[in-house]
mmCIF file of C-alpha atoms in Angstrom:
data_model
loop_
_atom_site.group_PDB
_atom_site.id
_atom_site.type_symbol
_atom_site.label_atom_id
_atom_site.label_comp_id
_atom_site.label_asym_id
_atom_site.label_seq_id
_atom_site.Cartn_x
_atom_site.Cartn_y
_atom_site.Cartn_z
ATOM 1 C CA MET A 1 112.992 142.781 81.118
ATOM 2 C CA LEU A 2 115.316 139.813 81.551
ATOM 3 C CA ASN A 3 119.053 140.444 81.671
ATOM 4 C CA LEU A 4 120.553 137.541 79.713
ATOM 5 C CA ASN A 5 124.191 138.378 80.405
ATOM 6 C CA GLN A 6 124.629 139.302 84.067
ATOM 7 C CA ASN A 7 126.175 136.446 86.081
ATOM 8 C CA THR A 8 125.305 133.955 83.321
ATOM 9 C CA SER A 9 127.384 130.760 83.355
ATOM 10 C CA ILE A 10 127.781 128.576 80.281
ATOM 11 C CA LEU A 11 129.450 125.167 80.458
ATOM 12 C CA ILE A 12 131.079 123.993 77.213
ATOM 13 C CA VAL A 13 131.738 120.256 77.069
ATOM 14 C CA ASP A 14 134.010 118.959 74.282
ATOM 15 C CA ASP A 15 137.060 116.706 74.188
ATOM 16 C CA ASP A 16 138.630 118.982 71.533
ATOM 17 C CA PRO A 17 140.107 122.166 73.098
ATOM 18 C CA ASN A 18 139.918 123.893 69.707
ATOM 19 C CA ALA A 19 136.120 123.598 69.831
ATOM 20 C CA PHE A 20 136.125 125.620 73.056
ATOM 21 C CA ASP A 21 138.294 128.277 71.422
ATOM 22 C CA VAL A 22 135.833 128.576 68.529
ATOM 23 C CA ILE A 23 132.809 128.923 70.827
ATOM 24 C CA GLU A 24 134.687 131.368 73.069
ATOM 25 C CA ALA A 25 135.485 133.507 70.015
ATOM 26 C CA HIS A 26 131.789 133.581 69.095
ATOM 27 C CA LEU A 27 130.570 134.401 72.613
ATOM 28 C CA TYR A 28 133.295 136.517 74.228
ATOM 29 C CA ARG A 29 131.515 139.825 73.532
ATOM 30 C CA GLU A 30 128.293 138.575 75.139
ATOM 31 C CA GLY A 31 129.675 138.900 78.674
ATOM 32 C CA TYR A 32 128.973 135.313 79.734
ATOM 33 C CA ASP A 33 131.126 133.384 82.229
ATOM 34 C CA LEU A 34 132.443 130.496 80.103
ATOM 35 C CA PHE A 35 133.651 127.225 81.638
ATOM 36 C CA TYR A 36 135.259 124.276 79.853
ATOM 37 C CA ALA A 37 135.102 120.523 80.501
ATOM 38 C CA SER A 38 137.100 118.119 78.325
ATOM 39 C CA SER A 39 134.987 115.029 79.086
ATOM 40 C CA GLY A 40 131.504 113.981 80.131
ATOM 41 C CA GLU A 41 132.744 112.834 83.524
ATOM 42 C CA GLU A 42 134.436 116.179 84.196
ATOM 43 C CA ALA A 43 131.271 118.036 83.161
ATOM 44 C CA LEU A 44 129.109 116.093 85.615
ATOM 45 C CA ASN A 45 131.615 116.723 88.396
ATOM 46 C CA LEU A 46 131.623 120.473 87.687
ATOM 47 C CA LEU A 47 127.846 120.985 87.804
ATOM 48 C CA ASP A 48 127.660 121.731 91.540
ATOM 49 C CA SER A 49 130.503 124.249 91.523
ATOM 50 C CA ILE A 50 129.550 126.050 88.286
ATOM 51 C CA GLU A 51 125.733 125.839 88.416
ATOM 52 C CA PRO A 52 125.490 126.539 84.666
ATOM 53 C CA ASP A 53 122.588 128.377 83.075
ATOM 54 C CA VAL A 54 123.159 126.676 79.708
ATOM 55 C CA ILE A 55 125.232 123.657 78.674
ATOM 56 C CA LEU A 56 126.794 123.335 75.197
ATOM 57 C CA LEU A 57 127.449 119.615 74.818
ATOM 58 C CA ASP A 58 129.415 117.766 72.143
ATOM 59 C CA VAL A 59 128.156 114.299 71.192
ATOM 60 C CA MET A 60 131.282 112.454 70.000
ATOM 61 C CA MET A 61 133.390 112.068 73.149
ATOM 62 C CA PRO A 62 135.289 109.009 74.457
ATOM 63 C CA LYS A 63 134.003 106.981 77.422
ATOM 64 C CA LEU A 64 130.851 108.990 78.253
ATOM 65 C CA ASN A 65 129.374 110.488 75.087
ATOM 66 C CA GLY A 66 127.171 113.587 74.940
ATOM 67 C CA ILE A 67 123.904 111.632 74.672
ATOM 68 C CA GLU A 68 124.706 109.755 77.903
ATOM 69 C CA VAL A 69 125.782 112.964 79.670
ATOM 70 C CA CYS A 70 122.568 114.703 78.593
ATOM 71 C CA ARG A 71 120.441 111.777 79.792
ATOM 72 C CA THR A 72 122.231 111.813 83.174
ATOM 73 C CA ILE A 73 121.709 115.571 83.605
ATOM 74 C CA LYS A 74 118.028 115.417 82.650
ATOM 75 C CA SER A 75 117.370 112.511 85.030
ATOM 76 C CA ASP A 76 118.557 114.608 88.005
ATOM 77 C CA SER A 77 115.715 116.714 89.457
ATOM 78 C CA HIS A 78 118.185 119.442 90.473
ATOM 79 C CA TRP A 79 119.631 119.899 86.971
ATOM 80 C CA LYS A 80 116.919 118.778 84.561
ATOM 81 C CA HIS A 81 115.690 122.378 84.050
ATOM 82 C CA VAL A 82 119.106 123.550 82.749
ATOM 83 C CA PRO A 83 118.899 123.872 78.935
ATOM 84 C CA VAL A 84 121.237 121.596 76.995
ATOM 85 C CA ILE A 85 122.263 122.480 73.439
ATOM 86 C CA ILE A 86 123.790 119.559 71.576
ATOM 87 C CA VAL A 87 126.752 120.687 69.422
ATOM 88 C CA THR A 88 127.875 118.054 66.936
ATOM 89 C CA ALA A 89 129.241 117.383 63.471
ATOM 90 C CA LEU A 90 126.499 114.772 63.021
ATOM 91 C CA ASN A 91 123.481 116.136 61.209
ATOM 92 C CA SER A 92 121.176 113.205 60.383
ATOM 93 C CA LYS A 93 117.566 113.097 61.551
ATOM 94 C CA GLU A 94 118.431 109.991 63.601
ATOM 95 C CA ASP A 95 121.100 111.943 65.526
ATOM 96 C CA LEU A 96 118.640 114.761 66.135
ATOM 97 C CA ALA A 97 116.029 112.286 67.401
ATOM 98 C CA ARG A 98 118.556 110.607 69.728
ATOM 99 C CA SER A 99 119.561 113.970 71.180
ATOM 100 C CA LEU A 100 115.976 115.103 71.759
ATOM 101 C CA ASN A 101 115.022 111.711 73.239
ATOM 102 C CA ALA A 102 117.873 112.086 75.717
ATOM 103 C CA GLY A 103 116.333 115.372 76.872
ATOM 104 C CA ALA A 104 118.291 117.927 74.831
ATOM 105 C CA ASP A 105 116.557 121.283 74.438
ATOM 106 C CA ASP A 106 118.214 122.374 71.203
ATOM 107 C CA PHE A 107 120.635 121.196 68.523
ATOM 108 C CA ILE A 108 123.368 122.957 66.519
ATOM 109 C CA THR A 109 125.756 121.460 63.962
ATOM 110 C CA LYS A 110 129.467 121.978 63.406
ATOM 111 C CA PRO A 111 131.042 124.064 62.006
ATOM 112 C CA VAL A 112 129.288 126.438 64.379
ATOM 113 C CA SER A 113 127.838 129.662 63.011
ATOM 114 C CA GLY A 114 128.406 132.571 65.404
ATOM 115 C CA ILE A 115 125.064 134.227 64.607
ATOM 116 C CA GLU A 116 123.142 130.970 65.071
ATOM 117 C CA LEU A 117 125.022 130.053 68.275
ATOM 118 C CA ARG A 118 124.386 133.427 69.924
ATOM 119 C CA ALA A 119 120.696 133.325 68.974
ATOM 120 C CA ARG A 120 120.209 129.797 70.314
ATOM 121 C CA VAL A 121 122.026 130.561 73.584
ATOM 122 C CA ARG A 122 119.883 133.678 74.114
ATOM 123 C CA SER A 123 116.733 131.662 73.411
ATOM 124 C CA MET A 124 117.699 129.011 75.970
ATOM 125 C CA LEU A 125 118.642 131.648 78.535
ATOM 126 C CA ARG A 126 115.220 133.279 78.199
ATOM 127 C CA ILE A 127 113.567 129.927 78.854
ATOM 128 C CA LYS A 128 115.864 129.259 81.831
ATOM 129 C CA GLN A 129 115.307 132.676 83.419
ATOM 130 C CA GLN A 130 111.553 132.459 82.922
ATOM 131 C CA TYR A 131 111.654 129.053 84.633
ATOM 132 C CA ASP A 132 113.730 130.469 87.507
ATOM 133 C CA ALA A 133 111.315 133.383 87.947
ATOM 134 C CA LEU A 134 108.334 131.017 88.016
ATOM 135 C CA GLU A 135 110.096 128.725 90.504
ATOM 136 C CA ALA A 136 110.858 131.676 92.795
ATOM 137 C CA THR A 137 107.210 132.805 92.687
ATOM 138 C CA LEU A 138 105.932 129.292 93.439
ATOM 139 C CA ARG A 139 108.453 128.888 96.262
ATOM 140 C CA MET A 140 107.404 132.205 97.811
ATOM 141 C CA ARG A 141 103.736 131.220 97.573
ATOM 142 C CA GLU A 142 104.469 127.818 99.099
ATOM 143 C CA ASP A 143 106.433 129.393 101.957
ATOM 144 C CA LEU A 144 103.625 131.868 102.599
ATOM 145 C CA SER A 145 101.041 129.073 102.625
ATOM 146 C CA ASN A 146 103.128 127.065 105.085
ATOM 147 C CA MET A 147 103.470 130.098 107.372
ATOM 148 C CA ILE A 148 99.699 130.636 107.334
ATOM 149 C CA VAL A 149 99.039 126.958 108.017
ATOM 150 C CA HIS A 150 101.529 127.017 110.894
ATOM 151 C CA ASP A 151 99.876 130.103 112.402
ATOM 152 C CA LEU A 152 96.464 128.409 112.270
ATOM 153 C CA ARG A 153 97.580 125.953 114.935
ATOM 154 C CA ASN A 154 97.455 128.409 117.850
ATOM 155 C CA PRO A 155 93.784 129.461 117.554
ATOM 156 C CA LEU A 156 92.816 125.887 116.712
ATOM 157 C CA THR A 157 94.549 124.596 119.840
ATOM 158 C CA ASN A 158 92.504 127.048 121.909
ATOM 159 C CA ILE A 159 89.262 125.841 120.279
ATOM 160 C CA LEU A 160 90.166 122.230 121.031
ATOM 161 C CA LEU A 161 91.090 122.974 124.635
ATOM 162 C CA CYS A 162 87.962 125.019 125.340
ATOM 163 C CA SER A 163 85.619 122.525 123.664
ATOM 164 C CA ASP A 164 87.135 119.660 125.668
ATOM 165 C CA LEU A 165 86.718 121.630 128.916
ATOM 166 C CA LEU A 166 83.098 122.450 128.074
ATOM 167 C CA LEU A 167 82.382 118.810 127.223
ATOM 168 C CA GLN A 168 83.448 117.874 130.732
ATOM 169 C CA SER A 169 81.361 120.572 132.438
ATOM 170 C CA THR A 170 78.159 120.814 130.369
ATOM 171 C CA GLY A 171 75.241 118.523 131.200
ATOM 172 C CA ASN A 172 72.657 119.459 128.550
ATOM 173 C CA ASP A 173 72.448 116.674 125.906
ATOM 174 C CA LYS A 174 71.840 119.068 123.009
ATOM 175 C CA ASP A 175 74.759 121.301 124.054
ATOM 176 C CA LEU A 176 76.985 118.256 124.458
ATOM 177 C CA GLN A 177 76.101 117.109 120.963
ATOM 178 C CA ARG A 178 76.984 120.503 119.499
ATOM 179 C CA LEU A 179 80.214 120.677 121.461
ATOM 180 C CA GLN A 180 81.147 117.207 120.254
ATOM 181 C CA ILE A 181 80.715 118.367 116.647
ATOM 182 C CA ILE A 182 82.976 121.364 117.350
ATOM 183 C CA SER A 183 85.564 119.128 118.997
ATOM 184 C CA ASP A 184 85.517 116.505 116.215
ATOM 185 C CA SER A 185 85.709 119.144 113.479
ATOM 186 C CA SER A 186 88.604 120.878 115.234
ATOM 187 C CA ARG A 187 90.529 117.614 115.495
ATOM 188 C CA GLU A 188 89.963 116.971 111.804
ATOM 189 C CA LEU A 189 91.266 120.464 110.974
ATOM 190 C CA ASN A 190 94.245 119.883 113.239
ATOM 191 C CA SER A 191 94.988 116.636 111.406
ATOM 192 C CA MET A 192 94.857 118.441 108.037
ATOM 193 C CA ILE A 193 97.252 121.105 109.305
ATOM 194 C CA ASP A 194 99.663 118.448 110.565
ATOM 195 C CA ASN A 195 99.529 116.712 107.176
ATOM 196 C CA LEU A 196 100.243 119.963 105.321
ATOM 197 C CA LEU A 197 103.189 120.860 107.547
ATOM 198 C CA MET A 198 104.693 117.372 107.388
ATOM 199 C CA LEU A 199 104.286 117.261 103.611
ATOM 200 C CA ALA A 200 106.020 120.636 103.319
ATOM 201 C CA LYS A 201 108.912 119.370 105.439
ATOM 202 C CA MET A 202 109.272 116.171 103.422
ATOM 203 C CA GLU A 203 109.077 117.966 100.079
ATOM 204 C CA SER A 204 111.771 120.426 101.175
ATOM 205 C CA GLY A 205 114.005 117.579 102.361
ATOM 206 C CA LYS A 206 113.973 118.872 105.953
ATOM 207 C CA MET A 207 112.158 115.880 107.425
ATOM 208 C CA VAL A 208 114.673 113.647 109.212
ATOM 209 C CA LEU A 209 113.592 110.095 109.996
ATOM 210 C CA ASN A 210 114.102 109.070 113.623
ATOM 211 C CA GLN A 211 114.175 105.301 113.094
ATOM 212 C CA THR A 212 114.164 102.713 115.849
ATOM 213 C CA ASP A 213 113.274 99.017 116.054
ATOM 214 C CA VAL A 214 109.472 98.808 116.179
ATOM 215 C CA ASP A 215 107.182 95.828 116.799
ATOM 216 C CA LEU A 216 104.782 96.286 113.874
ATOM 217 C CA ASN A 217 102.151 94.026 115.465
ATOM 218 C CA GLN A 218 102.089 96.116 118.632
ATOM 219 C CA LEU A 219 102.007 99.393 116.714
ATOM 220 C CA VAL A 220 99.042 98.217 114.617
ATOM 221 C CA ALA A 221 97.242 96.909 117.718
ATOM 222 C CA ASP A 222 97.680 100.282 119.455
ATOM 223 C CA VAL A 223 96.212 102.225 116.519
ATOM 224 C CA ILE A 224 93.305 99.773 116.159
ATOM 225 C CA PHE A 225 92.484 100.266 119.846
ATOM 226 C CA GLN A 226 92.609 104.035 119.307
ATOM 227 C CA PHE A 227 89.924 103.785 116.572
ATOM 228 C CA GLN A 228 87.615 101.208 118.185
ATOM 229 C CA ALA A 229 85.232 103.785 119.681
ATOM 230 C CA ILE A 230 84.950 105.643 116.359
ATOM 231 C CA ALA A 231 84.292 102.388 114.488
ATOM 232 C CA GLU A 232 81.649 101.307 117.009
ATOM 233 C CA HIS A 233 79.934 104.697 116.723
ATOM 234 C CA LYS A 234 79.641 104.101 112.956
ATOM 235 C CA LYS A 235 78.536 100.480 113.591
ATOM 236 C CA ILE A 236 81.627 99.125 111.868
ATOM 237 C CA ARG A 237 83.619 96.098 113.059
ATOM 238 C CA LEU A 238 87.326 96.966 113.171
ATOM 239 C CA ILE A 239 89.538 93.923 113.685
ATOM 240 C CA GLY A 240 93.231 93.143 113.453
ATOM 241 C CA LYS A 241 94.735 90.007 111.943
ATOM 242 C CA LEU A 242 98.307 90.050 113.135
ATOM 243 C CA ASP A 243 101.144 87.803 112.094
ATOM 244 C CA GLU A 244 101.971 85.066 114.597
ATOM 245 C CA THR A 245 105.632 85.961 114.231
ATOM 246 C CA PRO A 246 106.091 89.585 115.416
ATOM 247 C CA ALA A 247 107.685 91.748 112.741
ATOM 248 C CA SER A 248 110.425 94.015 114.114
ATOM 249 C CA LEU A 249 111.165 96.797 111.647
ATOM 250 C CA CYS A 250 113.336 99.905 111.687
ATOM 251 C CA LEU A 251 110.746 102.714 111.459
ATOM 252 C CA ASP A 252 110.111 106.277 112.532
ATOM 253 C CA ILE A 253 107.378 105.279 114.973
ATOM 254 C CA ASN A 254 105.712 108.708 115.109
ATOM 255 C CA LEU A 255 105.459 109.098 111.344
ATOM 256 C CA PHE A 256 104.368 105.523 110.809
ATOM 257 C CA HIS A 257 101.791 105.790 113.593
ATOM 258 C CA ARG A 258 100.323 108.675 111.603
ATOM 259 C CA VAL A 259 100.381 106.606 108.388
ATOM 260 C CA LEU A 260 98.303 103.926 110.131
ATOM 261 C CA GLU A 261 95.939 106.561 111.506
ATOM 262 C CA ASN A 262 95.355 107.968 108.008
ATOM 263 C CA LEU A 263 94.791 104.574 106.388
ATOM 264 C CA ILE A 264 92.487 103.214 109.100
ATOM 265 C CA SER A 265 90.611 106.510 109.385
ATOM 266 C CA ASN A 266 89.992 106.446 105.603
ATOM 267 C CA ALA A 267 88.789 102.843 105.726
ATOM 268 C CA ILE A 268 86.280 103.672 108.476
ATOM 269 C CA LYS A 269 85.254 106.945 106.814
ATOM 270 C CA PHE A 270 84.319 105.279 103.518
ATOM 271 C CA SER A 271 82.841 102.034 104.850
ATOM 272 C CA PRO A 272 79.066 101.684 105.271
ATOM 273 C CA PRO A 273 77.447 100.771 108.628
ATOM 274 C CA GLU A 274 77.377 97.071 109.561
ATOM 275 C CA SER A 275 80.509 96.410 107.489
ATOM 276 C CA LEU A 276 83.970 95.103 108.350
ATOM 277 C CA VAL A 277 87.385 96.797 108.295
ATOM 278 C CA ILE A 278 90.378 94.475 108.629
ATOM 279 C CA VAL A 279 93.961 95.507 109.378
ATOM 280 C CA ALA A 280 96.246 92.576 108.567
ATOM 281 C CA VAL A 281 99.975 92.138 109.151
ATOM 282 C CA ASN A 282 101.671 89.255 107.342
ATOM 283 C CA SER A 283 105.070 88.023 106.356
ATOM 284 C CA PRO A 284 105.708 88.620 102.640
ATOM 285 C CA ASN A 285 104.308 85.797 100.518
ATOM 286 C CA GLU A 286 106.002 84.460 97.378
ATOM 287 C CA SER A 287 104.269 86.970 95.103
ATOM 288 C CA VAL A 288 105.308 89.948 97.246
ATOM 289 C CA SER A 289 108.865 88.653 97.648
ATOM 290 C CA SER A 290 109.281 88.224 93.884
ATOM 291 C CA ASN A 291 108.245 91.843 93.242
ATOM 292 C CA PHE A 292 109.899 93.296 96.358
ATOM 293 C CA PRO A 293 112.991 91.131 97.152
ATOM 294 C CA ASN A 294 113.896 93.102 100.295
ATOM 295 C CA ALA A 295 110.385 93.039 101.800
ATOM 296 C CA GLN A 296 110.159 92.191 105.507
ATOM 297 C CA ALA A 297 106.448 92.664 106.133
ATOM 298 C CA LYS A 298 103.142 93.221 104.374
ATOM 299 C CA LEU A 299 100.428 95.404 105.899
ATOM 300 C CA GLN A 300 96.897 95.536 104.450
ATOM 301 C CA ILE A 301 93.912 97.725 105.314
ATOM 302 C CA ILE A 302 90.792 96.094 103.862
ATOM 303 C CA ASP A 303 87.440 97.885 103.700
ATOM 304 C CA SER A 304 83.992 97.419 102.148
ATOM 305 C CA GLY A 305 83.565 100.970 100.879
ATOM 306 C CA PRO A 306 82.850 102.179 97.341
ATOM 307 C CA GLY A 307 86.309 101.163 96.109
ATOM 308 C CA VAL A 308 88.685 103.045 93.817
ATOM 309 C CA SER A 309 88.122 103.143 90.058
ATOM 310 C CA GLU A 310 90.859 101.863 87.738
ATOM 311 C CA GLU A 311 91.450 105.399 86.473
ATOM 312 C CA ARG A 312 91.934 106.849 89.975
ATOM 313 C CA LYS A 313 94.226 104.039 91.181
ATOM 314 C CA HIS A 314 97.084 105.666 89.271
ATOM 315 C CA HIS A 315 96.524 109.098 90.854
ATOM 316 C CA ILE A 316 94.986 108.429 94.282
ATOM 317 C CA PHE A 317 98.323 109.109 96.043
ATOM 318 C CA ASP A 318 98.889 112.459 94.285
ATOM 319 C CA LYS A 319 98.552 115.655 96.326
ATOM 320 C CA TYR A 320 94.961 116.974 96.473
ATOM 321 C CA GLU A 321 93.731 113.999 94.436
ATOM 322 C CA VAL A 322 90.505 112.528 95.834
ATOM 323 C CA GLY A 323 88.316 109.623 94.878
ATOM 324 C CA ASP A 324 84.674 109.915 93.926
ATOM 325 C CA LEU A 325 83.110 112.579 96.141
ATOM 326 C CA MET A 326 80.826 111.272 98.866
ATOM 327 C CA SER A 327 78.181 113.295 100.657
ATOM 328 C CA GLY A 328 79.099 114.105 104.247
ATOM 329 C CA VAL A 329 82.679 112.833 103.903
ATOM 330 C CA SER A 330 85.629 115.240 104.072
ATOM 331 C CA GLN A 331 88.026 114.653 101.167
ATOM 332 C CA ILE A 332 91.066 116.930 100.951
ATOM 333 C CA GLY A 333 93.538 114.592 99.233
ATOM 334 C CA LEU A 334 96.523 115.018 101.558
ATOM 335 C CA GLY A 335 96.431 111.945 103.786
ATOM 336 C CA LEU A 336 97.349 109.377 101.121
ATOM 337 C CA THR A 337 100.068 111.642 99.694
ATOM 338 C CA PHE A 338 101.585 111.859 103.163
ATOM 339 C CA CYS A 339 101.354 108.057 103.567
ATOM 340 C CA LYS A 340 103.112 107.463 100.239
ATOM 341 C CA MET A 341 105.941 109.886 101.049
ATOM 342 C CA VAL A 342 106.569 108.391 104.498
ATOM 343 C CA ILE A 343 106.430 104.799 103.229
ATOM 344 C CA GLU A 344 108.776 105.530 100.330
ATOM 345 C CA ALA A 345 111.137 107.337 102.731
ATOM 346 C CA HIS A 346 111.293 103.965 104.540
ATOM 347 C CA GLN A 347 112.131 102.295 101.195
ATOM 348 C CA GLY A 348 108.656 100.732 101.106
ATOM 349 C CA ARG A 349 105.770 100.775 98.641
ATOM 350 C CA ILE A 350 102.013 101.379 98.884
ATOM 351 C CA PHE A 351 99.350 100.480 96.306
ATOM 352 C CA VAL A 352 95.608 99.901 96.139
ATOM 353 C CA THR A 353 93.672 96.937 94.733
ATOM 354 C CA ASP A 354 90.036 95.835 94.730
ATOM 355 C CA ASN A 355 88.409 93.989 97.612
ATOM 356 C CA GLN A 356 85.866 91.473 96.382
ATOM 357 C CA PRO A 357 82.929 91.795 96.139
ATOM 358 C CA GLN A 358 83.234 95.465 97.190
ATOM 359 C CA GLY A 359 85.762 97.828 98.676
ATOM 360 C CA SER A 360 89.495 98.507 98.562
ATOM 361 C CA ILE A 361 92.669 96.930 99.856
ATOM 362 C CA PHE A 362 95.525 99.330 100.623
ATOM 363 C CA THR A 363 98.734 97.288 100.748
ATOM 364 C CA VAL A 364 101.964 98.518 102.327
ATOM 365 C CA VAL A 365 105.136 96.517 101.675
ATOM 366 C CA LEU A 366 108.070 97.265 103.973
#
C-alpha cells in the first residue's frame, strides 16, 4: 500500500501569499512538506532543491504565468512526470483547454474547496508514486541486463581467442570452414554486446566524448579498407568517393569509427551480390546548408539493397526497430540507434532516403 504522506513535498506557486495560507490551512493535517514560491521564475529555480511530488500552480501571475511555467516543467525530461494541478479563478472551458494543452494533469478553481483539494492531491500522489515504482523496477531490470551483458564478454573473448588460434593451426578445409563460422559469429555477438553497453552508457549520461580534430576522409578510407575483404567475399564493390578538400572535424574518433563500421556493415549486409556500395564524403551543398546552417560535412552510405519503406523511415533509428526481415541476415535493431545517439551527441543529424532505382542512402550531416 502506498504511503501518500511520508516525505511528500508539495510546491505551491502563487503571487498572492494569502493563497498559500488558504492551501496550507486545507492541507496542514495531511503531513505534507509544503513549499511556497511567489513567482514562476522562483518556482523553476526551486525545483532542484525541493524535488516536489506535486505542484499546485496559479495561472494569473506577472511576468511568467502559470501556463508558461507548466509548459516549461513538462518540456524538461527530468520534471515532466511531476503532476501539476492548475489552481485558478478562471473557469471557462478555454482556460481548461489551455492548461491541459500545456501539460497540466488536473485543474481546480478558486475559491478552493478543502475536500476537493485534498482528494485531487491524493489522486496525483498515487499516480506519481506508481510512476516512481515503475521507474525503479525498469531501472533495476535495465541495470541487471547491463550486468549480464557485461559478464558475457569474458567467455566470448575466450571463444574468439581459441577460434583464432585454431584457425591458424588447423589444415582441414572443412574444419577451417566451421571454425570461420564460429569466429565470425563470435565477432558479431561481440559487436552486439559493445553496442548494448555503449547505448546503456549514453542513455545514462555517463558516456563522455573524447573529441579531437579528425580527418574525415582518412577515417572513412581506413574503415573502407577494413571492410574490403568482407565486401569481396560477398562479391560487392565497396568504393569511397572522398571530397577533394579534406574535412577536419572535431569528433570522438573511436565512437565515430564504430558509427562508420555499423553503417558500412549494414550496407554490405543488405546488398545483393554483384552490386555497388558507395561511401561518399562531400562538403555541404546549398540544400544541406539551408536545412543545417552549421554543417561542415556530409557523409553518405549508398547501397542497392531492398531499401526502407516510408513507414519504417520514421522508426528505423529506434531501439530494437528493424526493417523488413531478411532470411540469413541478423537484425537486432541496435546499430542504427547507436549511430543516431553518437551523431546527435556530435550535434549532427542522420536520416535515410531512397536510392534510385533501388536501395537506401543513409546521410550523416556534421
